[in-house]
Amino acid sequence: MKTIGTHSGTFHCDEALGCFLLLQTEKFAGAEVVRSRDPSLLDTLNVVIDVGGVYDPAKDRYDHHQKGFDEVFGHGFSTKLSSAGLVYKHFGKEIVRKEMGDSANEEDIQAVYLQVYKSFMEAVDAIDNGVNQYESSQPPRYINNTHLSARVGNLNAQWYESLSDAETMGRFRQAMDMTGSEFMGCLQYQIKSWLPARSYVQEDIRNRKSVDPSGQVVKLSTFVPWKNHIYELEKEMGIEGEIKYVIYNDDKDGSWRIQAVAVAPESFNSRKPLPEEWRGLRDDALSELSGIPGCIFVHASGFIGGNKSLEGVTQMAKVALKETSQ
């Protein structure tokens, strides 16, 4: 039987997740997990993570605590890796490929592989390595003890508990199950929701000049989560900052929406808000002022508006593009 080694004592999210990931691979499927700090024992194991002071993929050694270690995931990511990140870097694509199936193409596999790191793995790496989420010396406004790393930490023996080795190993297996379940949930979301949505948005961006020759308006052929895809696809397609509005059908009542693209994914500021004189108006008052039939509303901040028809919402976009005042 193959063996996976990690350290004994207090456990953390990174090695629990790292062990789970290794068990999903062809090389280490069904392996026994051994927890120890005895170098002579660790040397006999097939793969060792988060202990041993060695990072050597050729020997399946994946520690990140040693002096001088500065390995990152690459692909534009700069967060130092934990043991989980190291395992994902070397084995993650195999796991993604297995979940996506034989029909998946390499481009899609790569896209999901990178997205899982961005949306899930990087936070595990950062927390384990003590990387602040924000560049600030100010104390946090609130404490968050609900994230995955904190919940794994809570499975360790509390000060009032005295656990046997077998009980501690049971807790560690709980941590493996918890981290593994959330990893697989993230992976399945990227495969079933994120990737198909990305494909729709990509095609709609390619067709954007059929909506308006400027190429600054995208019409969603199918409503999908689109906001983050816009920025990534603009960059890939060499049109960063070009798209100003996205229009889409509201399936609740059949009306149409126009939404201004924000300057950044988490920003409340729009690249080009809807015209100031439209903001806060509704229905006939808005249609009369704009000269566009069927208007429903424009938000007071100008980030979103509505019209009863596709023709009307498209006209709103065309007029707004010509507006110079913000």
Short mmCIF file of C-alpha atoms in Angstrom, two decimals:
data_model
loop_
_atom_site.label_atom_id
_atom_site.label_comp_id
_atom_site.label_asym_id
_atom_site.label_seq_id
_atom_site.Cartn_x
_atom_site.Cartn_y
_atom_site.Cartn_z
CA MET A 1 0.00 0.00 0.00
CA LYS A 2 1.21 3.51 -0.85
CA THR A 3 1.73 5.93 2.05
CA ILE A 4 1.13 9.67 2.45
CA GLY A 5 3.02 11.36 5.27
CA THR A 6 2.41 14.61 7.10
CA HIS A 7 3.28 15.96 10.54
CA SER A 8 1.70 14.92 13.81
CA GLY A 9 0.42 17.35 16.44
CA THR A 10 -1.78 20.34 15.65
CA PHE A 11 -3.10 20.12 12.11
CA HIS A 12 -4.06 22.82 9.64
CA CYS A 13 -6.16 23.29 6.56
CA ASP A 14 -3.28 23.01 4.10
CA GLU A 15 -2.03 19.52 4.95
CA ALA A 16 -5.56 18.18 5.47
CA LEU A 17 -6.52 19.40 2.00
CA GLY A 18 -3.18 18.31 0.55
CA CYS A 19 -3.72 14.76 1.78
CA PHE A 20 -7.23 14.72 0.33
CA LEU A 21 -5.96 15.93 -3.05
CA LEU A 22 -3.25 13.26 -3.17
CA LEU A 23 -5.86 10.57 -2.54
CA GLN A 24 -7.69 11.74 -5.68
CA THR A 25 -4.69 11.01 -7.89
CA GLU A 26 -3.93 7.82 -9.74
CA LYS A 27 -0.53 7.60 -8.09
CA PHE A 28 -1.75 7.79 -4.48
CA ALA A 29 -5.38 6.61 -4.62
CA GLY A 30 -6.13 4.40 -1.63
CA ALA A 31 -2.92 5.34 0.18
CA GLU A 32 -2.60 5.23 3.95
CA VAL A 33 -2.15 8.60 5.68
CA VAL A 34 0.59 8.59 8.33
CA ARG A 35 1.12 11.48 10.77
CA SER A 36 4.59 11.75 12.34
CA ARG A 37 7.56 14.02 12.88
CA ASP A 38 10.06 11.17 12.99
CA PRO A 39 12.48 11.76 10.07
CA SER A 40 13.43 8.09 9.88
CA LEU A 41 9.76 7.12 9.47
CA LEU A 42 8.97 9.94 7.04
CA ASP A 43 11.90 8.88 4.85
CA THR A 44 10.22 5.52 4.25
CA LEU A 45 6.92 7.02 3.01
CA ASN A 46 6.00 7.45 -0.65
CA VAL A 47 5.02 11.11 -0.41
CA VAL A 48 5.44 13.63 2.41
CA ILE A 49 3.76 17.03 2.71
CA ASP A 50 4.06 19.95 5.13
CA VAL A 51 6.99 18.47 7.04
CA GLY A 52 10.58 17.45 6.42
CA GLY A 53 12.03 20.74 5.18
CA VAL A 54 12.28 19.59 1.55
CA TYR A 55 10.52 20.62 -1.63
CA ASP A 56 11.49 18.15 -4.34
CA PRO A 57 8.71 17.03 -6.71
CA ALA A 58 10.95 14.34 -8.21
CA LYS A 59 11.02 12.67 -4.77
CA ASP A 60 7.42 13.60 -3.88
CA ARG A 61 8.45 15.88 -1.04
CA TYR A 62 6.26 18.96 -0.60
CA ASP A 63 7.18 21.07 2.41
CA HIS A 64 7.07 24.87 2.42
CA HIS A 65 8.55 25.76 5.83
CA GLN A 66 12.24 25.67 4.95
CA LYS A 67 14.39 28.79 4.70
CA GLY A 68 14.54 30.20 1.20
CA PHE A 69 11.29 28.62 0.03
CA ASP A 70 9.48 31.06 -2.25
CA GLU A 71 7.55 28.86 -4.68
CA VAL A 72 4.38 30.35 -6.16
CA PHE A 73 1.69 28.93 -8.41
CA GLY A 74 2.70 31.02 -11.41
CA HIS A 75 0.26 32.14 -14.14
CA GLY A 76 0.27 35.64 -12.63
CA PHE A 77 -0.29 34.55 -9.02
CA SER A 78 2.30 35.72 -6.48
CA THR A 79 1.11 34.19 -3.17
CA LYS A 80 3.62 31.82 -1.61
CA LEU A 81 2.38 28.25 -1.67
CA SER A 82 1.41 26.10 1.28
CA SER A 83 1.62 22.31 1.14
CA ALA A 84 -1.89 22.23 -0.36
CA GLY A 85 -0.86 24.71 -3.04
CA LEU A 86 2.21 22.63 -3.86
CA VAL A 87 0.13 19.49 -4.25
CA TYR A 88 -2.40 21.34 -6.39
CA LYS A 89 0.33 22.85 -8.55
CA HIS A 90 1.69 19.40 -9.41
CA PHE A 91 -1.44 17.23 -9.29
CA GLY A 92 -4.36 19.65 -9.64
CA LYS A 93 -4.69 19.42 -13.39
CA GLU A 94 -4.96 15.63 -13.18
CA ILE A 95 -7.80 16.00 -10.66
CA VAL A 96 -9.56 18.60 -12.81
CA ARG A 97 -9.19 16.45 -15.92
CA LYS A 98 -10.66 13.42 -14.13
CA GLU A 99 -13.70 15.40 -12.96
CA MET A 100 -14.29 17.00 -16.38
CA GLY A 101 -14.14 13.70 -18.25
CA ASP A 102 -12.48 12.45 -21.40
CA SER A 103 -14.41 14.78 -23.70
CA ALA A 104 -12.97 17.96 -22.13
CA ASN A 105 -10.44 19.88 -24.19
CA GLU A 106 -7.12 21.09 -22.79
CA GLU A 107 -8.08 24.76 -23.02
CA ASP A 108 -11.12 24.24 -20.80
CA ILE A 109 -9.16 22.03 -18.38
CA GLN A 110 -6.52 24.75 -18.05
CA ALA A 111 -9.17 27.44 -17.52
CA VAL A 112 -10.85 25.48 -14.70
CA TYR A 113 -7.48 24.54 -13.17
CA LEU A 114 -6.53 28.22 -12.91
CA GLN A 115 -9.98 29.32 -11.74
CA VAL A 116 -10.03 26.78 -8.89
CA TYR A 117 -6.69 28.11 -7.73
CA LYS A 118 -7.93 31.69 -7.91
CA SER A 119 -11.27 31.10 -6.23
CA PHE A 120 -10.31 28.47 -3.63
CA MET A 121 -6.72 27.35 -3.31
CA GLU A 122 -4.99 30.73 -3.11
CA ALA A 123 -6.87 31.66 0.07
CA VAL A 124 -5.68 28.45 1.74
CA ASP A 125 -2.09 29.27 0.75
CA ALA A 126 -2.35 32.87 1.92
CA ILE A 127 -3.91 32.10 5.31
CA ASP A 128 -1.39 29.36 6.06
CA ASN A 129 1.51 31.66 5.16
CA GLY A 130 0.11 34.65 7.07
CA VAL A 131 -0.50 36.83 4.01
CA ASN A 132 -2.86 39.74 4.69
CA GLN A 133 -5.83 39.99 2.36
CA TYR A 134 -5.55 43.79 2.33
CA GLU A 135 -2.53 46.06 2.27
CA SER A 136 -3.19 47.89 5.50
CA SER A 137 -1.71 48.23 8.96
CA GLN A 138 -5.14 48.99 10.39
CA PRO A 139 -6.89 46.31 12.48
CA PRO A 140 -9.79 44.51 10.79
CA ARG A 141 -13.27 45.95 11.23
CA TYR A 142 -14.53 42.50 12.19
CA ILE A 143 -13.21 39.03 12.95
CA ASN A 144 -14.01 36.19 10.54
CA ASN A 145 -13.68 32.76 12.14
CA THR A 146 -16.01 31.04 9.67
CA HIS A 147 -13.53 30.46 6.84
CA LEU A 148 -12.30 26.97 6.01
CA SER A 149 -8.92 27.29 7.72
CA ALA A 150 -10.57 28.43 10.96
CA ARG A 151 -13.08 25.59 10.89
CA VAL A 152 -10.29 23.06 10.41
CA GLY A 153 -8.40 24.63 13.30
CA ASN A 154 -11.45 24.18 15.52
CA LEU A 155 -11.25 20.41 15.03
CA ASN A 156 -7.98 20.27 16.96
CA ALA A 157 -8.10 19.26 20.62
CA GLN A 158 -9.26 22.15 22.79
CA TRP A 159 -7.43 23.06 26.00
CA TYR A 160 -9.89 21.06 28.09
CA GLU A 161 -9.66 17.92 25.90
CA SER A 162 -7.19 15.07 26.10
CA LEU A 163 -7.33 13.01 22.91
CA SER A 164 -5.64 9.72 22.13
CA ASP A 165 -3.63 9.35 18.94
CA ALA A 166 -6.52 7.44 17.39
CA GLU A 167 -8.99 10.18 18.33
CA THR A 168 -6.68 12.87 16.94
CA MET A 169 -6.35 10.90 13.70
CA GLY A 170 -10.14 10.75 13.57
CA ARG A 171 -10.30 14.52 13.86
CA PHE A 172 -7.70 14.86 11.10
CA ARG A 173 -9.80 12.64 8.85
CA GLN A 174 -12.74 14.93 9.57
CA ALA A 175 -10.57 17.83 8.43
CA MET A 176 -9.65 15.95 5.25
CA ASP A 177 -13.33 15.27 4.57
CA MET A 178 -14.33 18.87 5.24
CA THR A 179 -11.65 20.44 3.09
CA GLY A 180 -12.12 17.83 0.38
CA SER A 181 -15.87 18.31 0.25
CA GLU A 182 -15.51 22.07 -0.15
CA PHE A 183 -12.76 21.69 -2.74
CA MET A 184 -14.89 19.31 -4.80
CA GLY A 185 -17.88 21.63 -4.46
CA CYS A 186 -15.80 24.49 -5.81
CA LEU A 187 -14.45 22.34 -8.64
CA GLN A 188 -17.92 21.17 -9.65
CA TYR A 189 -19.19 24.75 -9.62
CA GLN A 190 -16.41 25.84 -11.97
CA ILE A 191 -17.13 22.92 -14.32
CA LYS A 192 -20.94 23.11 -14.32
CA SER A 193 -21.56 26.85 -13.90
CA TRP A 194 -18.48 29.03 -14.31
CA LEU A 195 -17.08 27.44 -17.47
CA PRO A 196 -20.36 27.27 -19.45
CA ALA A 197 -21.17 30.85 -18.42
CA ARG A 198 -17.74 31.95 -19.59
CA SER A 199 -18.35 30.34 -22.98
CA TYR A 200 -21.66 32.21 -23.39
CA VAL A 201 -20.12 35.55 -22.43
CA GLN A 202 -17.12 34.97 -24.70
CA GLU A 203 -19.37 34.34 -27.69
CA ASP A 204 -21.52 37.36 -26.87
CA ILE A 205 -18.44 39.58 -26.69
CA ARG A 206 -17.35 38.30 -30.09
CA ASN A 207 -20.77 39.27 -31.45
CA ARG A 208 -20.94 42.65 -29.71
CA LYS A 209 -20.57 44.76 -32.86
CA SER A 210 -23.88 43.40 -34.12
CA VAL A 211 -25.48 45.30 -31.24
CA ASP A 212 -23.58 48.54 -31.80
CA PRO A 213 -20.70 49.15 -34.24
CA SER A 214 -18.65 50.71 -31.46
CA GLY A 215 -18.24 47.31 -29.81
CA GLN A 216 -18.99 48.88 -26.44
CA VAL A 217 -22.31 47.11 -25.82
CA VAL A 218 -22.69 43.38 -25.18
CA LYS A 219 -26.07 41.65 -25.40
CA LEU A 220 -26.30 38.43 -23.39
CA SER A 221 -27.86 35.68 -25.49
CA THR A 222 -28.53 33.77 -22.26
CA PHE A 223 -28.50 35.35 -18.84
CA VAL A 224 -25.55 33.97 -16.89
CA PRO A 225 -23.28 35.40 -14.17
CA TRP A 226 -21.20 37.68 -16.36
CA LYS A 227 -19.44 40.38 -14.38
CA ASN A 228 -16.10 38.72 -13.59
CA HIS A 229 -15.94 37.09 -17.01
CA ILE A 230 -16.06 40.49 -18.71
CA TYR A 231 -12.73 41.62 -17.23
CA GLU A 232 -10.90 38.35 -17.83
CA LEU A 233 -12.15 37.99 -21.40
CA GLU A 234 -11.43 41.62 -22.26
CA LYS A 235 -7.84 41.05 -21.19
CA GLU A 236 -7.55 37.82 -23.16
CA MET A 237 -9.05 39.44 -26.25
CA GLY A 238 -6.97 42.62 -26.04
CA ILE A 239 -9.94 44.96 -25.52
CA GLU A 240 -9.50 45.95 -21.87
CA GLY A 241 -11.89 48.70 -20.79
CA GLU A 242 -13.79 48.75 -24.08
CA ILE A 243 -17.15 47.36 -22.96
CA LYS A 244 -19.34 49.98 -21.30
CA TYR A 245 -22.77 48.33 -21.10
CA VAL A 246 -24.28 44.86 -20.90
CA ILE A 247 -27.92 44.36 -21.87
CA TYR A 248 -29.95 41.30 -20.99
CA ASN A 249 -33.48 39.98 -20.65
CA ASP A 250 -35.12 39.85 -17.23
CA ASP A 251 -36.89 36.50 -17.26
CA LYS A 252 -39.11 37.50 -14.33
CA ASP A 253 -41.26 39.86 -16.36
CA GLY A 254 -39.82 39.75 -19.89
CA SER A 255 -38.43 43.28 -19.73
CA TRP A 256 -34.83 44.22 -20.54
CA ARG A 257 -32.00 45.62 -18.44
CA ILE A 258 -28.99 47.74 -19.26
CA GLN A 259 -26.12 47.61 -16.76
CA ALA A 260 -23.01 49.77 -16.80
CA VAL A 261 -19.78 47.80 -16.43
CA ALA A 262 -17.92 48.74 -13.24
CA VAL A 263 -14.35 50.05 -13.42
CA ALA A 264 -13.22 46.95 -11.46
CA PRO A 265 -14.94 43.75 -10.27
CA GLU A 266 -15.61 44.95 -6.73
CA SER A 267 -16.10 48.64 -7.52
CA PHE A 268 -19.34 50.61 -7.28
CA ASN A 269 -18.04 53.10 -9.86
CA SER A 270 -19.06 52.52 -13.48
CA ARG A 271 -16.91 52.99 -16.55
CA LYS A 272 -19.73 55.05 -18.07
CA PRO A 273 -22.83 55.50 -15.92
CA LEU A 274 -26.14 56.10 -17.62
CA PRO A 275 -26.81 59.80 -18.31
CA GLU A 276 -27.18 61.93 -15.22
CA GLU A 277 -30.47 63.50 -16.33
CA TRP A 278 -32.05 60.03 -16.54
CA ARG A 279 -31.08 58.96 -13.05
CA GLY A 280 -33.91 58.45 -10.57
CA LEU A 281 -36.63 58.77 -13.20
CA ARG A 282 -39.22 56.13 -14.07
CA ASP A 283 -41.76 55.15 -16.72
CA ASP A 284 -43.36 57.95 -18.76
CA ALA A 285 -41.20 60.69 -17.23
CA LEU A 286 -38.05 58.84 -18.26
CA SER A 287 -39.36 57.99 -21.73
CA GLU A 288 -40.42 61.59 -22.31
CA LEU A 289 -37.06 63.01 -21.25
CA SER A 290 -34.95 60.45 -23.11
CA GLY A 291 -37.15 60.25 -26.20
CA ILE A 292 -37.03 56.44 -25.93
CA PRO A 293 -40.37 54.58 -25.65
CA GLY A 294 -40.90 51.89 -23.03
CA CYS A 295 -38.45 53.09 -20.38
CA ILE A 296 -39.03 51.61 -16.93
CA PHE A 297 -36.36 53.13 -14.68
CA VAL A 298 -32.78 54.28 -14.25
CA HIS A 299 -31.15 53.84 -10.84
CA ALA A 300 -30.16 57.00 -8.99
CA SER A 301 -26.46 56.09 -9.34
CA GLY A 302 -26.79 55.38 -13.07
CA PHE A 303 -25.43 51.85 -12.90
CA ILE A 304 -28.57 50.09 -14.17
CA GLY A 305 -31.76 50.82 -16.05
CA GLY A 306 -34.66 49.03 -17.69
CA ASN A 307 -36.89 49.09 -20.75
CA LYS A 308 -39.87 47.04 -21.87
CA SER A 309 -38.25 45.94 -25.13
CA LEU A 310 -34.93 44.92 -26.62
CA GLU A 311 -35.20 47.74 -29.13
CA GLY A 312 -35.77 50.24 -26.33
CA VAL A 313 -32.90 49.05 -24.13
CA THR A 314 -30.57 49.00 -27.15
CA GLN A 315 -31.52 52.58 -27.92
CA MET A 316 -30.80 53.52 -24.31
CA ALA A 317 -27.30 52.10 -24.70
CA LYS A 318 -26.68 53.92 -27.99
CA VAL A 319 -27.84 57.27 -26.60
CA ALA A 320 -25.86 56.78 -23.37
CA LEU A 321 -22.68 56.07 -25.33
CA LYS A 322 -22.96 59.48 -26.98
CA GLU A 323 -23.48 61.24 -23.64
CA THR A 324 -20.33 63.10 -22.62
CA SER A 325 -21.30 64.21 -19.09
CA GLN A 326 -21.06 61.75 -16.21
#
